[in-house]
Structure formats: structure tokens, C-alpha cells
Amino acid sequence: MTPKVEHLVVDTSAFIRNTQLQEIAENLFTVAEVVNEIKSKRQLRRLVVLPYELQLKDVDPESVAAVKAFSMKTGDYPALSSTDLKVLALTYQLHKEKLGLDGIKTEPTTNKSIEAFDHSLISSANVVGFHLPSSDSGSEQEVPDIDEVTKKLGSLECNGSDNEEEEEEDEEEEEYDSDPPLDDDDWITPGNVADAKRELSGAAELSEDSPPPKVACLSTDFAIQNVLKQMGLSVVTLEGLLIRQVRTFILRCYACFKTTSLMDKVFCPNCGNKTLKRVAVTVDNEGKEVIHINFRRPITSRGKKFPLPKFKGGKHSNNPIICEDQRVPQQRPSKVALSKMNPLEPDYIAGVSPFTVRDVNSRAAVLGVLPGGEVKYWMRKNPNQVVKRRRKK
């Protein structure tokens, strides 16, 4: 029987895939934002009749601040939503309440690739398969005469019995060196496909010998798993497996090839272009950073198809953001739209009054500027910006 986790924090992916969480953990916790992310009617019906008790818990601001600061150091902060940060903070909070702060790291560990031997100790002059001429290679050497070489070759004798013995030895070696018959151990079959996936993902199953973690988090988001593992917290996948791989990310500009560890940057600090891409980084045995770039993944062409319109000024201008220090308007509504009725007036009517003054003539009202500062999607001047529209049910 697989041991159970005592306290488990659950992410949205567990409810979407209908995971039997009562077989993995004893006490289940989550935040209210995770439940609000579930929109499917079938999944909402399952939440009503859960075969276990799901506890909704609030997160304190200190845990959120600690997790946010750590995710910025690992480079996963841009890939985390507000719900993901609260899931991380709840795991951190439960670990602090049940086990204390012992074992929780405040700085991420940088991966180091250690070589089996030092390549700098290898002499470049004695490399097998290569001939490097010495410094005095310009000196002339005597070449033997052609007639002498032909006389020596003519005096050689060939014995046919030696060739027969060599052929017999080759046949015997072929009998012993023949390839063994193939079996199904090296192939991925329906019987071992689960083990193959486990090896490729770098996960290890919870054994009965090793005690299960008291506090863990269940999530399929790699950014959440990476932050938790680097902090020293336990992570469990949907199949009850423990992930043991971590990564550190930085931003690399594919225009000027400069790197930065500030993951909240949108534009390159060196060239100013919006060409930053997240890449994994490790440190070699000499202390140098080694960047791992996936060249098979093409660079997106978003924002490079249509030309941008001419910039316009004004209090309610809406221009696309093309640089880091660009000034933008505040998009504030008029004073009439912000004014509220005075409840101390004798003519005040409780509730919605039909005599409420509404601003319909100002420029802000004509342009549809809302009090929250939002802009209608048809007013966006960037033709490359993606607009997600919901389908009508």
C-alpha cells in the first residue's frame, strides 16, 4: 500500500482530471481561487459530491511575499498567476505551521555540471587521430628511392596457410560476437509505458520504506514544482509521484544576445527591443554560466506582421507600448462621471434615482473611458495585439 501524505495542497489540475485525492493524502487544502477557476458543469457537479473533505484556507500576506521574492530569484515569477502564488504560499504556510522553517531555503541553488575529468590537463599534441606538426616541421627529410622500395616489395613471400588460419579464427569470433536475440525489454509496450513516462519525467515513486512527506503540493505546473523544490518543499504529481528535477531561468535577448536575471523585464535593458526569451541556465565546474537554448522552438512573429499606426497625443490617446519609459495617459473619466449624489440633500431618494446626472457629452464618455481605466477592445491601436473573444453559448 502506498503511504499517504498527511497535509496536501491541491491545484486546479487535480479537480479537472478527477483525481482520487483520498488515495494520496489524508487532509486536503486549497484556496478559494482554485475552486473559482473550475467552470465546467461536469467538474462543478463533482465538487458538490466529493468523497473527501476539502478545506478552504486563507493565505497570510507574509507567505505570499516570501514565495513571490523566491520565485523572482528562480526566474519563474512571470510564469506564475495570482492563483499559483497563493497555492505556493499556502504550501509554505502549512509547512511553517506543522514543521517550522527548518529546511526551507531562502536562496535558490544553482545547478552545476561537474565533468568526469579535467579537459585542460589533456595535451593537445598527443590527440589520437590527429597529427600536429612541430615547430621544426620546415626541415627537409630524405625520401627513399623508388627502385629500392620496389626491390624490397619483390623480396616479400606470401604464405597461403596463414590466410586459412586467419579465416577460421574470424569465423569462430563471429560465432561468439553475434548479436543476442532481441527481446521486449528495450521496447515501449502497453505494459511498461507507465514506467517509461516515469523515467522520462524524472519522477520517483513513493516507496513504503521511505516515509511520505507531511506537507506537500499537488500540481502539474512546472513553474510551481520548480519553485517548491528549490525552496525545499515537497511536490506530488497527479499519480502520487515525487518530482526531483529543478531549473533556474534567466532572460536572453535574441537581438543583441545579452542576458539579464531581472525576470520582470519586458524590454531588453541593453538594446531596448521587446526580444527577451526565457532560457534555462546552469553553472559549470569553472563557475561560468551555461545557457541551454531550445533552437527547435521557433521565435514567435507576433508584432512583426502589420505596421503600427502613427502615434497621437491628447489626454485620451491610446498608443501601443514600444519602449520601457514610454509615457501613457491616465485615461481618467470626467468629473461629472465621478461625482456622486449627496445623501444629505432633502431631495435624495434612496436606491437608484431616475434623476441621477449621467455624463454623456464629455470626450471621455464619448470614447467610452470607464472609471477603472479600461479601454474598449475596438479602441486598441495595435493591430498585432491578440483579442480573445468568447463564443456565444
XYZ file of C-alpha atoms in Angstrom:
393
model
C 0.000 0.000 0.000
C 1.374 3.396 -0.977
C 1.836 5.715 2.024
C -0.307 8.845 2.162
C 0.727 12.466 2.557
C -0.548 13.969 5.802
C -1.312 17.509 4.517
C -1.692 18.108 0.766
C -2.313 21.408 -1.042
C -4.238 20.828 -4.280
C -4.086 22.812 -7.527
C -6.792 23.137 -10.191
C -5.367 20.342 -12.367
C -6.353 17.694 -9.809
C -10.048 18.637 -9.998
C -10.008 18.956 -13.782
C -8.649 15.411 -14.187
C -10.882 13.962 -11.456
C -8.012 12.585 -9.385
C -8.889 10.334 -6.447
C -7.180 12.509 -3.860
C -8.375 10.421 -0.905
C -5.900 7.736 -2.012
C -2.953 10.168 -1.944
C -3.437 12.319 1.171
C -5.285 12.411 4.478
C -6.007 16.152 4.795
C -6.647 18.226 1.659
C -6.314 22.016 1.455
C -6.743 24.601 -1.289
C -7.587 28.272 -1.803
C -10.889 29.751 -2.973
C -9.354 30.963 -6.253
C -8.655 27.365 -7.288
C -12.332 26.436 -6.942
C -13.362 29.570 -8.844
C -11.195 28.526 -11.805
C -13.380 25.460 -12.402
C -16.029 26.393 -14.989
C -17.166 23.080 -16.477
C -20.584 21.866 -15.349
C -19.389 18.280 -15.036
C -16.478 19.283 -12.818
C -18.724 21.518 -10.714
C -21.078 18.567 -10.110
C -18.104 16.513 -8.921
C -17.137 19.247 -6.462
C -20.575 19.031 -4.837
C -20.268 15.289 -4.084
C -16.579 14.914 -3.244
C -15.786 11.657 -1.370
C -13.420 13.556 0.929
C -13.363 16.797 2.910
C -11.779 19.745 1.112
C -10.698 22.585 3.380
C -10.527 26.135 2.008
C -7.894 28.188 3.783
C -6.792 31.808 3.548
C -3.176 32.784 2.974
C -1.347 35.362 5.063
C 0.489 38.217 3.282
C 3.863 37.183 4.743
C 3.777 33.809 2.984
C 2.776 35.429 -0.304
C 5.651 37.911 -0.045
C 8.172 35.162 0.758
C 7.073 32.988 -2.164
C 6.971 35.941 -4.555
C 10.514 37.011 -3.646
C 11.840 33.468 -4.077
C 10.118 32.965 -7.452
C 11.787 36.139 -8.730
C 15.176 34.660 -7.868
C 14.486 31.384 -9.679
C 13.068 33.160 -12.741
C 9.595 31.589 -12.561
C 7.683 34.684 -11.438
C 6.444 35.733 -14.935
C 5.025 32.233 -15.464
C 3.015 32.278 -12.216
C -0.502 33.665 -11.890
C -2.012 35.120 -8.730
C -3.703 31.779 -8.030
C -0.400 29.939 -8.432
C 1.267 32.304 -5.969
C -1.472 31.639 -3.413
C -1.102 27.879 -3.854
C 2.639 28.235 -3.271
C 2.044 30.483 -0.276
C -0.440 28.031 1.257
C 2.102 25.209 0.995
C 4.737 27.439 2.578
C 2.307 28.452 5.331
C 1.316 24.863 6.191
C 4.953 23.780 6.261
C 5.730 26.647 8.622
C 2.803 25.734 10.901
C 3.385 21.966 11.003
C 7.175 21.629 10.679
C 8.590 25.113 11.164
C 11.044 26.956 8.941
C 13.764 24.306 9.243
C 14.739 23.013 5.819
C 13.208 25.911 3.861
C 15.759 27.691 1.687
C 15.872 31.423 1.166
C 18.198 31.331 -1.850
C 17.834 29.041 -4.883
C 20.558 26.517 -5.547
C 22.302 26.878 -8.897
C 22.796 23.667 -10.872
C 26.408 22.734 -11.544
C 27.537 20.311 -14.246
C 30.681 18.526 -12.970
C 32.883 16.885 -15.603
C 34.365 13.419 -15.062
C 37.899 14.684 -15.739
C 39.586 17.983 -16.420
C 39.991 18.567 -20.160
C 42.597 21.250 -19.563
C 45.112 18.591 -18.448
C 44.999 16.807 -21.817
C 47.963 17.620 -24.025
C 46.842 18.921 -27.386
C 49.946 17.468 -29.047
C 49.061 13.817 -28.251
C 45.488 13.604 -29.508
C 44.641 10.255 -31.080
C 43.732 10.530 -34.747
C 45.287 13.976 -35.281
C 48.787 14.960 -36.347
C 50.051 18.329 -35.216
C 53.327 19.346 -36.910
C 56.070 20.521 -34.607
C 57.788 23.872 -34.783
C 60.742 22.480 -36.801
C 58.491 20.873 -39.393
C 60.108 23.018 -42.062
C 63.307 20.908 -42.045
C 63.688 18.613 -45.056
C 63.639 14.803 -44.748
C 65.268 12.263 -47.040
C 62.840 10.308 -49.225
C 63.877 6.722 -50.177
C 64.441 5.917 -53.818
C 61.636 4.239 -55.769
C 63.896 1.421 -57.051
C 64.913 0.407 -53.539
C 61.303 0.271 -52.419
C 60.271 -1.955 -55.350
C 63.148 -4.381 -54.640
C 62.091 -4.738 -51.011
C 58.480 -5.395 -52.016
C 59.545 -8.027 -54.547
C 61.512 -9.976 -51.939
C 58.447 -10.478 -49.739
C 56.911 -14.003 -49.609
C 53.222 -14.809 -49.112
C 52.136 -17.999 -47.298
C 48.577 -19.172 -48.075
C 48.225 -21.334 -44.959
C 48.338 -18.246 -42.753
C 45.301 -16.814 -44.521
C 43.323 -20.033 -43.985
C 44.071 -19.991 -40.251
C 43.010 -16.354 -40.023
C 39.719 -17.109 -41.800
C 38.973 -19.931 -39.341
C 39.674 -17.617 -36.396
C 37.390 -14.950 -37.882
C 34.559 -17.475 -38.224
C 34.948 -18.522 -34.583
C 34.896 -14.888 -33.452
C 31.745 -14.233 -35.472
C 30.023 -17.116 -33.686
C 30.777 -15.611 -30.287
C 30.279 -11.966 -31.305
C 26.885 -12.471 -32.911
C 24.183 -10.128 -31.607
C 21.912 -11.614 -28.936
C 18.258 -12.080 -29.854
C 16.090 -9.022 -29.302
C 13.540 -9.095 -26.516
C 10.740 -6.790 -25.444
C 12.725 -5.191 -22.597
C 14.132 -2.421 -24.814
C 10.793 -1.583 -26.445
C 7.989 0.555 -25.063
C 4.909 -1.643 -24.820
C 1.477 -1.070 -23.258
C 2.772 -2.924 -20.207
C 5.776 -0.675 -19.499
C 4.570 2.658 -20.909
C 3.919 3.980 -17.380
C 7.490 3.167 -16.314
C 8.859 4.833 -19.460
C 6.912 8.019 -18.755
C 8.172 7.991 -15.175
C 11.802 7.710 -16.336
C 11.416 10.476 -18.922
C 9.807 12.853 -16.426
C 12.474 12.191 -13.802
C 9.927 11.138 -11.171
C 10.366 8.545 -8.436
C 7.523 6.602 -6.860
C 6.804 6.878 -3.158
C 8.040 3.623 -1.662
C 6.887 2.059 1.584
C 10.430 2.179 3.004
C 10.788 5.964 2.713
C 8.309 7.941 4.828
C 5.929 10.215 2.875
C 6.227 13.988 3.294
C 3.986 15.535 5.915
C 3.252 18.648 3.818
C 3.258 18.586 0.018
C 1.667 20.261 -3.000
C -0.047 18.557 -5.924
C 0.319 20.419 -9.213
C 1.205 19.765 -12.843
C 2.513 23.293 -13.418
C 6.291 23.087 -13.830
C 6.815 26.615 -12.536
C 5.083 25.725 -9.262
C 7.053 22.494 -8.972
C 10.339 24.258 -9.680
C 9.800 26.919 -7.009
C 8.666 24.435 -4.361
C 11.552 22.032 -4.936
C 14.121 24.813 -4.813
C 12.601 26.051 -1.552
C 12.921 22.571 -0.070
C 9.195 21.769 -0.106
C 7.709 18.517 -1.380
C 5.831 18.170 -4.663
C 3.478 15.365 -5.710
C 2.122 14.823 -9.210
C -1.290 13.501 -10.158
C -0.100 9.888 -9.939
C 1.385 10.261 -6.468
C 4.948 10.657 -7.757
C 7.679 12.866 -6.346
C 9.476 15.161 -8.825
C 13.224 15.653 -8.286
C 14.352 17.971 -11.108
C 14.809 21.731 -10.775
C 15.825 24.511 -13.142
C 16.860 28.147 -12.970
C 15.776 30.596 -15.683
C 17.031 33.932 -16.984
C 16.017 36.191 -19.870
C 18.095 36.256 -23.055
C 17.701 38.775 -25.870
C 17.771 37.147 -29.305
C 18.583 40.510 -30.921
C 21.754 41.520 -29.039
C 22.331 38.154 -27.216
C 22.615 39.830 -23.800
C 21.200 38.176 -20.672
C 19.511 39.544 -17.561
C 18.310 37.936 -14.347
C 15.503 40.503 -13.854
C 12.531 38.361 -14.839
C 10.025 41.229 -14.667
C 11.633 42.946 -17.668
C 9.646 43.190 -20.905
C 12.190 45.110 -22.993
C 15.903 44.317 -23.233
C 17.977 46.547 -20.891
C 20.794 46.657 -23.464
C 19.158 47.256 -26.864
C 15.633 48.229 -25.753
C 13.807 45.785 -28.045
C 10.968 43.529 -26.997
C 13.035 40.447 -27.806
C 13.547 38.756 -24.427
C 13.136 34.994 -24.212
C 13.262 32.756 -21.138
C 16.073 30.176 -21.170
C 17.426 27.701 -18.630
C 20.896 28.263 -17.179
C 23.416 26.137 -15.270
C 26.919 26.733 -13.903
C 29.891 24.606 -14.994
C 32.796 23.469 -12.810
C 34.719 26.674 -13.572
C 31.881 28.918 -12.364
C 30.744 30.014 -15.833
C 27.092 30.182 -16.818
C 25.974 27.682 -19.450
C 22.773 28.673 -21.278
C 20.551 25.902 -22.645
C 18.634 27.173 -25.690
C 15.981 25.178 -27.500
C 16.764 26.033 -31.125
C 13.991 23.757 -32.380
C 11.376 26.105 -30.950
C 10.798 28.905 -33.474
C 10.767 32.526 -32.382
C 7.266 33.983 -32.452
C 6.493 36.538 -35.137
C 3.774 38.283 -33.131
C 4.003 42.045 -33.517
C 6.011 41.875 -36.736
C 3.269 41.364 -39.317
C 1.368 44.661 -39.526
C 2.883 48.172 -39.326
C 1.990 50.237 -36.285
C -0.138 53.381 -36.729
C 1.181 56.877 -36.222
C 1.303 57.986 -32.609
C -1.216 60.592 -31.471
C -1.239 62.906 -28.488
C -4.037 64.036 -26.247
C -5.495 63.238 -22.872
C -7.185 60.045 -24.070
C -4.665 58.775 -26.612
C -4.194 55.029 -26.820
C -0.845 54.168 -28.391
C 0.905 50.775 -28.373
C 3.739 50.360 -25.866
C 7.028 50.102 -27.789
C 9.635 51.084 -25.186
C 10.185 50.806 -21.457
C 9.983 54.501 -20.463
C 7.037 55.446 -22.690
C 4.569 57.909 -21.182
C 0.956 56.756 -21.185
C -2.215 58.739 -20.430
C -4.117 58.086 -17.230
C -7.437 57.500 -19.045
C -9.492 59.149 -16.307
C -13.229 59.793 -16.715
C -14.675 63.273 -16.336
C -15.545 64.880 -13.011
C -19.255 64.622 -13.761
C -18.952 60.853 -14.179
C -17.051 60.581 -10.895
C -19.466 62.782 -8.949
C -21.913 61.034 -6.647
C -25.202 62.166 -5.195
C -25.199 63.728 -1.760
C -27.332 61.604 0.608
C -27.800 64.604 2.964
C -29.752 66.573 0.387
C -33.507 66.837 1.043
C -34.345 65.642 -2.492
C -32.183 62.488 -2.164
C -34.020 59.264 -2.997
C -32.624 56.009 -1.624
C -31.550 53.458 -4.195
C -31.288 54.151 -7.913
C -32.703 57.588 -8.608
C -34.177 58.424 -12.043
C -32.831 61.957 -11.645
C -29.157 60.928 -11.386
C -26.897 63.089 -13.553
C -25.028 60.975 -16.093
C -22.144 62.238 -18.201
C -22.834 61.629 -21.901
C -21.301 64.693 -23.568
C -17.664 64.755 -22.443
C -14.881 63.328 -24.588
C -14.221 60.586 -22.031
C -17.856 59.482 -22.180
C -17.904 59.532 -25.984
C -14.723 57.428 -26.149
C -16.090 55.006 -23.576
C -13.443 55.558 -20.891
C -14.534 53.595 -17.845
C -13.814 54.621 -14.235
C -11.489 51.626 -13.850
C -9.199 52.841 -16.609
C -10.147 50.045 -19.006
C -10.232 50.626 -22.740
C -12.676 49.055 -25.161
C -11.129 46.433 -27.411
C -12.111 48.328 -30.587
C -10.073 51.326 -29.398
C -6.799 49.417 -29.270
C -4.435 50.826 -31.864
C -2.047 47.871 -32.024
C -3.149 45.602 -34.898
C -0.790 42.854 -33.687
C -2.463 42.556 -30.285
C -4.421 39.355 -29.817
C -8.037 39.762 -28.728
C -9.701 36.714 -27.216
C -13.440 36.720 -27.738
C -15.797 34.267 -26.132
C -18.044 32.119 -28.198
C -21.762 32.615 -27.813
C -23.403 29.727 -25.988
